[in-house]
Amino acid sequence: MEKTNLEKDISRRGFIKGTALSAGALAVTGMLGSKNAHSAPLPKKWDMESDVVIVGYGGAGACAALEAARAGCSVLLLEKMGMPGGSTTMSGGIVYAAGTKLQKSMGINDTPEAMYKYLMACGQGRAVPELVRLVSDMSSENITWLANMGAVFTPELLAMSGMENEPEYSAVTPVQKRGHRVRGTGSALFKVLADAVKAEKNIKVMTRTSGTRLITRATASAANVEVVGLAASSKGKMINIKAKKAVILTTGGIMPGEEAEGWLKDYSPDIAKCVAAGSISSTGDGYRMGISCGGALKALNTGGTLPSLLFPGAKMAGIVYANIWGLPNIYVKTDGTRFCNEGANYTLVSEAMFQRNATTAYCIFDSATVKKTFAMVAKGIEIRRTIALGIDPENLDEQVKKGYLWKGETVADLAKAIGIDGATLTKTLEVYNRNAENGKDLEFGRIKALEPLKTGPYYAFKINPGLVAHDGGLSINTKSQVLDPYNQAIPRLYAAGRDSAGIFGGRYPASGAAITDLLAFGRIAGKTAATEKSWK
């Protein structure tokens, strides 16, 4: 594409709006690298300064802040929303790890090498080996790091959270339970980090403050720029913040939404079909800032997607958990027919939604399923995370009245309430139930939670593929430094969490993969940034 066309397109999309250079110049910079980036005049006055400035207070930002502060640096931690947490606090609280003390206590002989092989297989040739190796090797240590700060990991919550039992992956490494769930799920996980941040005197937190552009200057060689600060909007006021050592981008990547729609359609067309199932405050701020000084982007059209429920009038969808926990249900297309093995890993189910024209579908369950949800609570699962995030099994009729669910005493009644063909849905349930009773799903090979749905009343809600984590992001190295397209580090600029591509490439590998990624690179970014010499 010629430069003039690229300039027009990026300007039209407005994704780069608000950064240091013109839209067209930033697009070329992002494509060609920091050797083509330009420094901007330093502000006449710095409103604030800190050794390390971190943009985004979710899990990655918290990890980076803790390590930088513990290394003796002053840290300024910015969060655009009124409350911190981002997608981490909304997550299931799983950390994907191998070779841990908990595994060993249960007689599980797992190794970082096996985890590495599995993650690389999921990367489908696009994952960066040295990054995957580093995260695999750090995973057990990060479980211990969290536990020492108060996170509780218990044997009953340890589970296989990925696709290890699928034939193409079980042939690579032995099937293992690597999903270490924090008791209390994502909110408890983030609370551990937030409490630790509060205890550090060197960390100052500013909420309702968003980074708008990086402030750079030319390096001595004039072949690159270095990041020396950040322009930010704080409670309606523009301020310039001096970063004496480094800036770390941890804004959470990007979620589907009005602000991101054009960019996603151009660079992540599959992801553009999703609904947001993560923090809607993630609007690509880190991408914009990284591109502005030459950062390269990787793995753009991939993500952690899974069936999700978007309540009427809501902007963020809730994850469907029923099949993760093994609760009986089925998924049907708008014509009333099944289209996938609902018990398969959610990554594979999501792929089926894209491939079989089922990006709008329905989850159907019965009263027997509802009774099974209460057993999940005893295992430490929140009641509103049993069937789907936000669905309350104790108050289903109230949610039917609000239009969140459909209900029918019979399958035909349910179909009428939804607005799909009753005869087709009735036949679909008859075939499924017959196969379930015989113990063999002749249609899609389902094994997990292959149980009949025969106890009325019946319930349904609409599902779409929901994005919990955009795999793509800024290219980084093992020090968590942002790289340009020539794989050269941009001085004093770091990224972690979903602002970086990290370990991802092809398929999203497992629940907890994004958390183990942000723990590793968040901590590394904080530690490495702390070693930078202050600029003058």
XYZ file of C-alpha atoms in Angstrom:
536
model
C 0.000 0.000 0.000
C 1.333 3.452 -0.879
C 1.946 5.913 1.883
C -0.771 8.324 0.791
C -3.445 5.620 0.847
C -2.257 4.392 4.226
C -2.401 7.891 5.623
C -5.958 8.369 4.397
C -7.117 5.038 5.804
C -5.626 5.436 9.263
C -6.800 9.026 9.444
C -10.293 7.880 8.499
C -10.311 5.268 11.190
C -9.072 7.721 13.786
C -7.276 4.985 15.735
C -4.096 7.023 16.031
C -5.858 10.264 16.912
C -4.369 12.015 19.926
C -0.793 10.729 19.700
C 2.337 12.772 19.163
C 2.468 12.640 15.341
C -0.062 12.951 12.549
C -2.227 9.912 11.844
C -0.499 9.108 8.586
C 2.981 9.518 10.023
C 2.152 7.227 12.913
C 0.852 4.540 10.595
C 4.083 4.622 8.595
C 6.091 4.608 11.805
C 4.232 1.550 13.050
C 4.860 -0.239 9.757
C 8.482 0.751 9.241
C 9.841 1.046 12.748
C 11.336 3.526 15.177
C 14.122 4.517 12.780
C 11.396 6.505 11.042
C 9.807 7.846 14.221
C 10.361 11.469 15.115
C 11.012 13.090 18.464
C 8.772 15.920 19.609
C 9.818 19.038 21.534
C 9.987 18.354 25.250
C 7.415 20.226 27.311
C 8.565 23.460 28.879
C 7.260 22.215 32.191
C 6.778 18.792 33.734
C 3.717 18.647 35.956
C 4.821 15.441 37.669
C 7.720 13.026 37.611
C 8.488 9.485 38.670
C 11.206 6.936 38.014
C 8.742 4.582 36.340
C 5.356 5.513 34.899
C 2.891 2.672 34.301
C -0.189 3.211 32.147
C -3.014 0.877 33.170
C -3.760 -0.587 36.601
C -4.902 -4.124 35.921
C -3.012 -7.305 36.697
C 0.010 -6.524 34.503
C 0.276 -2.954 35.767
C 0.109 -4.096 39.374
C 2.865 -6.697 38.842
C 5.110 -4.165 37.120
C 4.512 -1.575 39.828
C 5.318 -4.010 42.631
C 8.610 -5.144 41.116
C 9.754 -1.624 40.215
C 8.892 -0.321 43.682
C 10.582 -3.226 45.406
C 13.685 -2.425 43.377
C 13.732 1.032 44.950
C 12.016 3.090 42.248
C 9.308 5.665 42.631
C 6.298 4.449 40.626
C 3.329 6.324 39.227
C 0.492 3.949 38.349
C -2.219 5.457 36.139
C -5.732 4.080 35.596
C -8.267 5.641 33.229
C -11.277 4.270 35.113
C -12.477 5.154 38.580
C -11.527 1.701 39.878
C -8.552 -0.506 38.958
C -8.668 -4.164 37.967
C -9.518 -4.316 34.268
C -10.057 -7.758 32.776
C -8.032 -9.437 35.544
C -10.699 -8.847 38.167
C -13.363 -10.091 35.724
C -11.461 -13.279 34.937
C -11.959 -16.747 36.346
C -8.817 -16.265 38.421
C -6.890 -19.091 36.752
C -3.111 -19.093 36.409
C -1.733 -21.573 33.868
C 1.425 -23.146 35.301
C 3.579 -26.280 35.309
C 5.875 -27.948 37.839
C 4.183 -26.330 40.825
C 4.175 -27.431 44.451
C 0.429 -27.982 44.266
C 0.792 -30.310 41.288
C 3.542 -32.258 43.005
C 1.452 -32.592 46.181
C -1.199 -34.293 44.053
C 1.267 -36.637 42.396
C 1.220 -34.748 39.089
C 4.604 -34.946 37.386
C 4.517 -31.909 35.121
C 7.352 -29.784 33.782
C 7.874 -26.336 32.224
C 9.276 -28.147 29.169
C 5.973 -29.948 28.628
C 4.085 -26.681 29.066
C 6.401 -25.035 26.540
C 5.744 -27.751 23.955
C 1.999 -27.440 24.400
C 2.007 -23.634 24.135
C 4.183 -23.765 21.044
C 1.790 -26.230 19.421
C -1.094 -23.854 20.134
C 0.979 -21.029 18.648
C 0.661 -22.666 15.225
C 4.039 -21.361 14.088
C 3.371 -17.754 15.117
C 4.421 -17.771 18.784
C 7.922 -16.535 19.699
C 9.861 -19.501 21.185
C 12.031 -17.513 23.601
C 8.997 -15.745 25.074
C 7.068 -18.997 25.470
C 10.095 -20.619 27.082
C 10.512 -17.771 29.568
C 6.854 -17.773 30.642
C 6.802 -21.558 30.988
C 9.926 -21.500 33.145
C 8.539 -18.691 35.348
C 5.046 -20.126 35.764
C 5.668 -22.157 38.922
C 7.585 -19.307 40.560
C 4.703 -16.954 39.843
C 2.258 -19.262 41.622
C 4.539 -19.159 44.667
C 4.893 -15.356 44.340
C 1.111 -14.948 44.453
C 0.689 -17.467 47.272
C 3.254 -15.619 49.385
C 1.100 -12.490 49.041
C -2.053 -14.310 50.131
C -3.530 -16.007 47.052
C -5.109 -19.369 47.938
C -4.716 -22.280 45.524
C -6.426 -25.532 46.496
C -6.393 -29.074 45.021
C -10.123 -29.146 44.261
C -9.781 -26.077 42.015
C -6.842 -27.431 40.014
C -8.078 -28.415 36.561
C -7.102 -29.028 32.982
C -8.019 -25.629 31.562
C -6.776 -26.034 27.992
C -7.020 -28.369 25.016
C -4.394 -30.840 26.216
C -6.767 -33.788 25.844
C -7.521 -33.058 22.191
C -5.741 -35.661 19.990
C -3.555 -33.130 18.184
C -2.207 -31.862 21.512
C -2.127 -35.053 23.582
C 0.250 -36.357 20.911
C 2.621 -33.487 21.764
C 2.732 -33.743 25.565
C 0.960 -35.740 28.291
C -2.405 -34.370 29.419
C -1.965 -32.428 32.661
C -3.932 -30.243 35.041
C -2.268 -26.818 34.793
C -5.179 -24.490 35.565
C -4.457 -23.141 39.073
C -7.587 -21.282 40.142
C -7.419 -18.759 42.969
C -10.157 -19.325 45.521
C -12.600 -16.479 44.963
C -11.757 -16.251 41.219
C -10.557 -13.092 39.465
C -11.715 -10.574 42.041
C -9.745 -12.395 44.739
C -6.692 -12.634 42.504
C -6.672 -8.922 41.801
C -7.316 -8.068 45.456
C -4.085 -9.852 46.370
C -2.189 -7.640 43.921
C -4.056 -4.458 44.874
C -3.437 -5.003 48.589
C 0.265 -5.438 47.873
C 0.282 -2.225 45.812
C -1.345 -0.326 48.692
C 1.360 -1.572 51.042
C 4.184 -0.152 48.892
C 5.059 3.413 49.876
C 6.902 4.002 46.578
C 3.752 3.545 44.466
C 1.358 6.415 43.792
C -1.939 5.542 42.105
C -3.913 8.022 40.008
C -7.365 6.928 38.843
C -9.437 8.625 36.121
C -6.135 9.359 34.407
C -5.433 8.086 30.900
C -2.273 8.239 28.835
C -2.790 10.104 25.565
C 0.666 10.111 23.979
C 4.277 9.269 24.705
C 6.831 12.052 24.931
C 10.092 11.158 23.172
C 13.435 12.682 22.285
C 16.155 11.787 19.793
C 18.913 9.475 20.956
C 22.600 10.270 20.557
C 22.813 8.163 17.412
C 19.788 9.959 15.896
C 18.714 6.545 14.567
C 16.019 6.117 17.168
C 13.922 7.897 19.768
C 13.714 7.210 23.465
C 10.662 7.565 25.646
C 11.084 10.180 28.357
C 7.570 10.856 29.520
C 3.878 10.782 28.973
C 1.105 13.240 28.250
C -2.045 12.304 30.149
C -5.570 13.446 30.766
C -6.326 13.504 34.476
C -9.859 14.345 35.540
C -10.275 16.641 32.547
C -6.875 18.315 32.808
C -3.917 17.693 30.500
C -0.639 17.047 32.306
C 2.923 16.131 31.308
C 4.592 13.396 33.360
C 8.341 12.879 33.303
C 9.451 9.241 33.370
C 13.043 9.365 34.574
C 13.680 5.707 33.808
C 10.875 4.230 31.684
C 7.220 4.012 30.688
C 5.411 0.668 30.869
C 2.245 0.138 28.818
C -0.328 -2.150 30.478
C -3.657 -0.713 29.298
C -5.301 -4.059 28.548
C -5.071 -4.183 24.760
C -8.316 -3.735 22.864
C -11.923 -4.869 23.110
C -14.715 -4.719 20.520
C -16.645 -1.482 20.754
C -17.470 1.701 18.901
C -14.019 3.235 19.343
C -12.209 0.095 18.159
C -14.637 -1.021 15.449
C -12.832 0.414 12.424
C -9.399 -0.733 13.531
C -10.581 -4.259 14.307
C -12.318 -4.606 10.939
C -9.083 -3.653 9.188
C -6.567 -5.597 11.271
C -8.571 -8.226 13.223
C -11.633 -8.977 11.071
C -12.601 -12.157 12.928
C -12.257 -10.451 16.297
C -14.446 -7.611 14.991
C -17.368 -10.092 14.945
C -17.069 -10.653 18.691
C -18.744 -8.936 21.599
C -16.607 -7.573 24.426
C -16.255 -10.091 27.257
C -13.401 -8.252 28.957
C -12.887 -4.744 30.260
C -14.553 -2.224 27.920
C -12.033 0.358 29.114
C -9.505 -1.436 26.880
C -9.697 0.706 23.762
C -6.232 0.285 22.253
C -4.535 3.123 24.158
C -1.322 1.145 24.572
C -1.278 0.168 20.900
C -1.632 3.797 19.843
C 1.175 4.969 22.075
C 3.473 2.115 21.090
C 2.876 2.642 17.365
C 3.570 6.361 17.765
C 7.252 5.746 18.404
C 7.773 2.817 16.088
C 6.377 -0.207 17.903
C 5.534 -3.258 15.799
C 2.300 -5.220 16.214
C 1.928 -9.027 16.101
C -0.789 -11.739 16.144
C -3.555 -9.264 15.385
C -6.391 -11.496 14.153
C -6.411 -13.904 17.080
C -7.773 -13.856 20.600
C -9.175 -15.681 23.545
C -12.785 -16.112 22.452
C -15.573 -18.148 23.966
C -19.366 -18.254 23.937
C -20.683 -15.234 25.808
C -23.956 -13.631 26.847
C -24.623 -9.941 26.185
C -27.514 -8.693 28.294
C -29.940 -6.305 26.574
C -28.562 -2.769 26.781
C -25.183 -3.877 28.156
C -21.821 -3.083 26.566
C -19.872 -5.991 28.059
C -20.810 -9.647 27.711
C -20.606 -12.349 30.348
C -18.728 -15.590 29.737
C -20.747 -18.806 29.441
C -19.313 -21.124 32.094
C -21.746 -24.062 31.883
C -19.585 -26.165 29.583
C -16.374 -25.207 31.369
C -17.767 -26.685 34.594
C -19.419 -29.626 32.815
C -23.062 -28.612 33.291
C -25.453 -30.180 30.747
C -26.782 -27.904 27.987
C -26.717 -27.603 24.200
C -25.988 -24.835 21.702
C -28.207 -24.322 18.658
C -28.091 -21.993 15.675
C -30.938 -19.632 14.822
C -32.518 -22.459 12.805
C -32.729 -24.660 15.930
C -30.001 -27.151 15.014
C -26.846 -28.047 16.938
C -23.533 -27.097 15.338
C -20.711 -28.261 17.623
C -19.433 -30.427 20.458
C -20.472 -28.163 23.328
C -18.222 -30.025 25.744
C -15.075 -29.280 23.753
C -12.666 -26.569 24.833
C -14.173 -23.125 24.365
C -11.507 -22.212 21.817
C -12.731 -25.012 19.545
C -16.375 -24.132 20.191
C -15.638 -20.531 19.221
C -13.957 -21.690 16.026
C -17.122 -23.647 15.205
C -19.206 -20.519 15.766
C -17.143 -18.677 13.148
C -16.881 -21.580 10.711
C -20.543 -22.700 10.800
C -22.297 -19.355 10.629
C -23.283 -19.454 14.282
C -21.928 -16.151 15.590
C -25.467 -15.717 16.912
C -26.720 -18.853 18.663
C -28.614 -20.025 21.749
C -27.640 -21.898 24.905
C -30.424 -24.216 26.116
C -30.604 -25.926 29.528
C -33.245 -27.406 31.820
C -34.236 -27.418 35.470
C -31.962 -30.368 36.236
C -29.029 -28.246 35.078
C -30.100 -25.470 37.444
C -30.027 -27.858 40.418
C -26.468 -28.858 39.557
C -25.253 -25.241 39.814
C -25.570 -25.208 43.590
C -22.992 -27.980 43.942
C -20.532 -25.670 42.167
C -20.898 -23.033 44.884
C -19.593 -25.489 47.490
C -16.404 -25.753 45.409
C -15.770 -22.020 45.646
C -17.478 -20.901 42.422
C -19.659 -17.785 42.623
C -23.325 -18.537 41.910
C -23.383 -15.985 39.055
C -20.427 -17.725 37.395
C -21.996 -21.185 37.197
C -24.135 -21.037 34.035
C -22.920 -17.717 32.657
C -21.513 -14.557 34.173
C -24.513 -12.632 35.457
C -27.081 -15.440 35.247
C -28.461 -16.054 38.743
C -29.825 -19.629 39.100
C -31.659 -18.547 42.253
C -33.706 -15.890 40.433
C -34.266 -17.163 36.914
C -37.897 -16.081 36.692
C -36.941 -12.516 37.519
C -34.343 -12.572 34.770
C -36.922 -13.947 32.341
C -39.112 -10.920 33.140
C -36.176 -8.612 32.420
C -35.621 -10.221 29.041
C -32.283 -11.828 29.906
C -33.642 -15.356 29.439
C -36.408 -17.220 27.663
C -38.441 -19.882 29.455
C -40.824 -22.613 28.317
C -42.588 -25.413 30.138
C -41.991 -27.538 27.032
C -39.384 -27.411 24.281
C -42.034 -26.124 21.864
C -42.969 -23.347 24.327
C -39.301 -22.389 24.619
C -38.874 -22.259 20.833
C -41.900 -19.986 20.546
C -40.525 -17.663 23.217
C -37.161 -17.449 21.450
C -38.707 -17.079 18.004
C -37.235 -20.151 16.312
C -38.918 -23.139 14.659
C -40.486 -25.360 17.308
C -40.507 -28.550 15.263
C -36.802 -28.248 14.470
C -35.806 -27.524 18.075
C -37.974 -30.364 19.358
C -36.317 -32.783 16.937
C -32.864 -31.477 17.880
C -33.543 -32.181 21.562
C -35.020 -35.592 20.810
C -31.941 -36.678 18.860
C -29.556 -35.225 21.442
C -31.399 -36.820 24.374
C -31.502 -40.228 22.674
C -27.770 -40.077 22.008
C -27.070 -38.872 25.548
C -29.067 -41.721 27.054
C -27.108 -44.178 24.897
C -23.838 -42.554 25.986
C -22.646 -41.646 22.500
C -23.084 -38.357 20.663
C -23.360 -39.521 17.059
C -23.566 -35.942 15.760
C -20.518 -34.199 17.228
C -18.734 -36.679 19.491
C -19.469 -34.915 22.734
C -18.261 -36.688 25.878
C -18.161 -34.025 28.600
C -21.559 -33.417 30.257
C -23.341 -35.631 27.754
C -26.583 -35.755 29.751
C -30.219 -35.572 28.608
C -32.215 -32.360 28.893
C -35.682 -33.631 29.757
C -36.753 -31.795 32.926
C -38.934 -28.770 32.330
C -39.134 -25.888 32.503
C -36.497 -25.182 29.876
C -34.406 -22.017 29.590
C -32.370 -20.339 26.878
C -30.261 -17.245 26.280
C -28.558 -15.826 23.219
C -24.814 -16.297 22.808
C -22.142 -14.716 20.627
C -18.388 -15.271 20.468
C -17.010 -13.032 23.187
C -13.462 -11.698 23.352
C -11.791 -11.968 26.756
C -8.266 -11.231 25.565
C -6.909 -9.959 22.261
C -3.869 -12.121 21.556
C -2.278 -9.452 19.412
C -0.283 -6.543 20.705
C 3.052 -4.807 20.653
C 6.051 -6.976 19.875
C 8.339 -7.420 22.889
C 11.559 -9.216 23.779
C 12.427 -11.278 26.860
C 13.066 -8.056 28.803
C 9.535 -6.882 27.989
C 10.956 -4.037 25.885
C 8.801 -2.900 22.968
C 10.376 -3.771 19.614
C 10.185 -2.078 16.247
C 9.677 -4.144 13.058
C 13.460 -4.607 12.853
C 13.377 -6.260 16.309
C 15.262 -3.348 17.828
C 14.222 -2.277 21.323
C 12.687 1.175 21.642
C 14.634 2.784 24.517
C 12.778 3.151 27.821
C 9.516 1.669 26.533
C 8.039 -1.562 27.905
C 4.736 -3.398 27.498
C 3.039 -6.272 29.291
C -0.309 -7.990 29.546
C -2.590 -7.560 26.570
C -0.688 -4.512 25.341
C 1.935 -7.018 24.170
C 1.602 -10.112 22.010
C 3.611 -12.072 24.581
C 3.308 -15.840 24.263
C 0.413 -15.832 21.812
C 0.284 -16.593 18.132
C -2.433 -18.902 16.791
C -5.016 -20.524 19.056
C -5.612 -19.265 22.564
C -4.220 -22.217 24.561
C -6.040 -22.322 27.896
C -7.901 -20.498 30.618
C -5.217 -18.790 32.660
C -2.817 -18.279 29.755
C -3.327 -14.505 29.699
C -2.826 -14.354 33.472
C 0.408 -16.365 33.407
C 1.594 -14.144 30.544
C 0.869 -10.886 32.390
C 2.463 -12.161 35.594
C 5.697 -12.980 33.810
C 6.032 -9.931 31.597
C 4.524 -7.523 34.128
C 7.123 -8.556 36.690
C 9.932 -8.553 34.131
C 8.955 -5.108 32.850
C 9.019 -3.677 36.368
C 12.349 -5.270 37.239
C 14.052 -4.303 33.981
C 12.698 -0.757 33.924
C 14.112 -0.274 37.402
C 17.626 -0.936 36.083
C 17.476 1.907 33.543
C 19.665 4.922 34.259
C 17.735 8.130 34.783
C 17.954 10.422 31.776
C 19.059 14.027 32.005
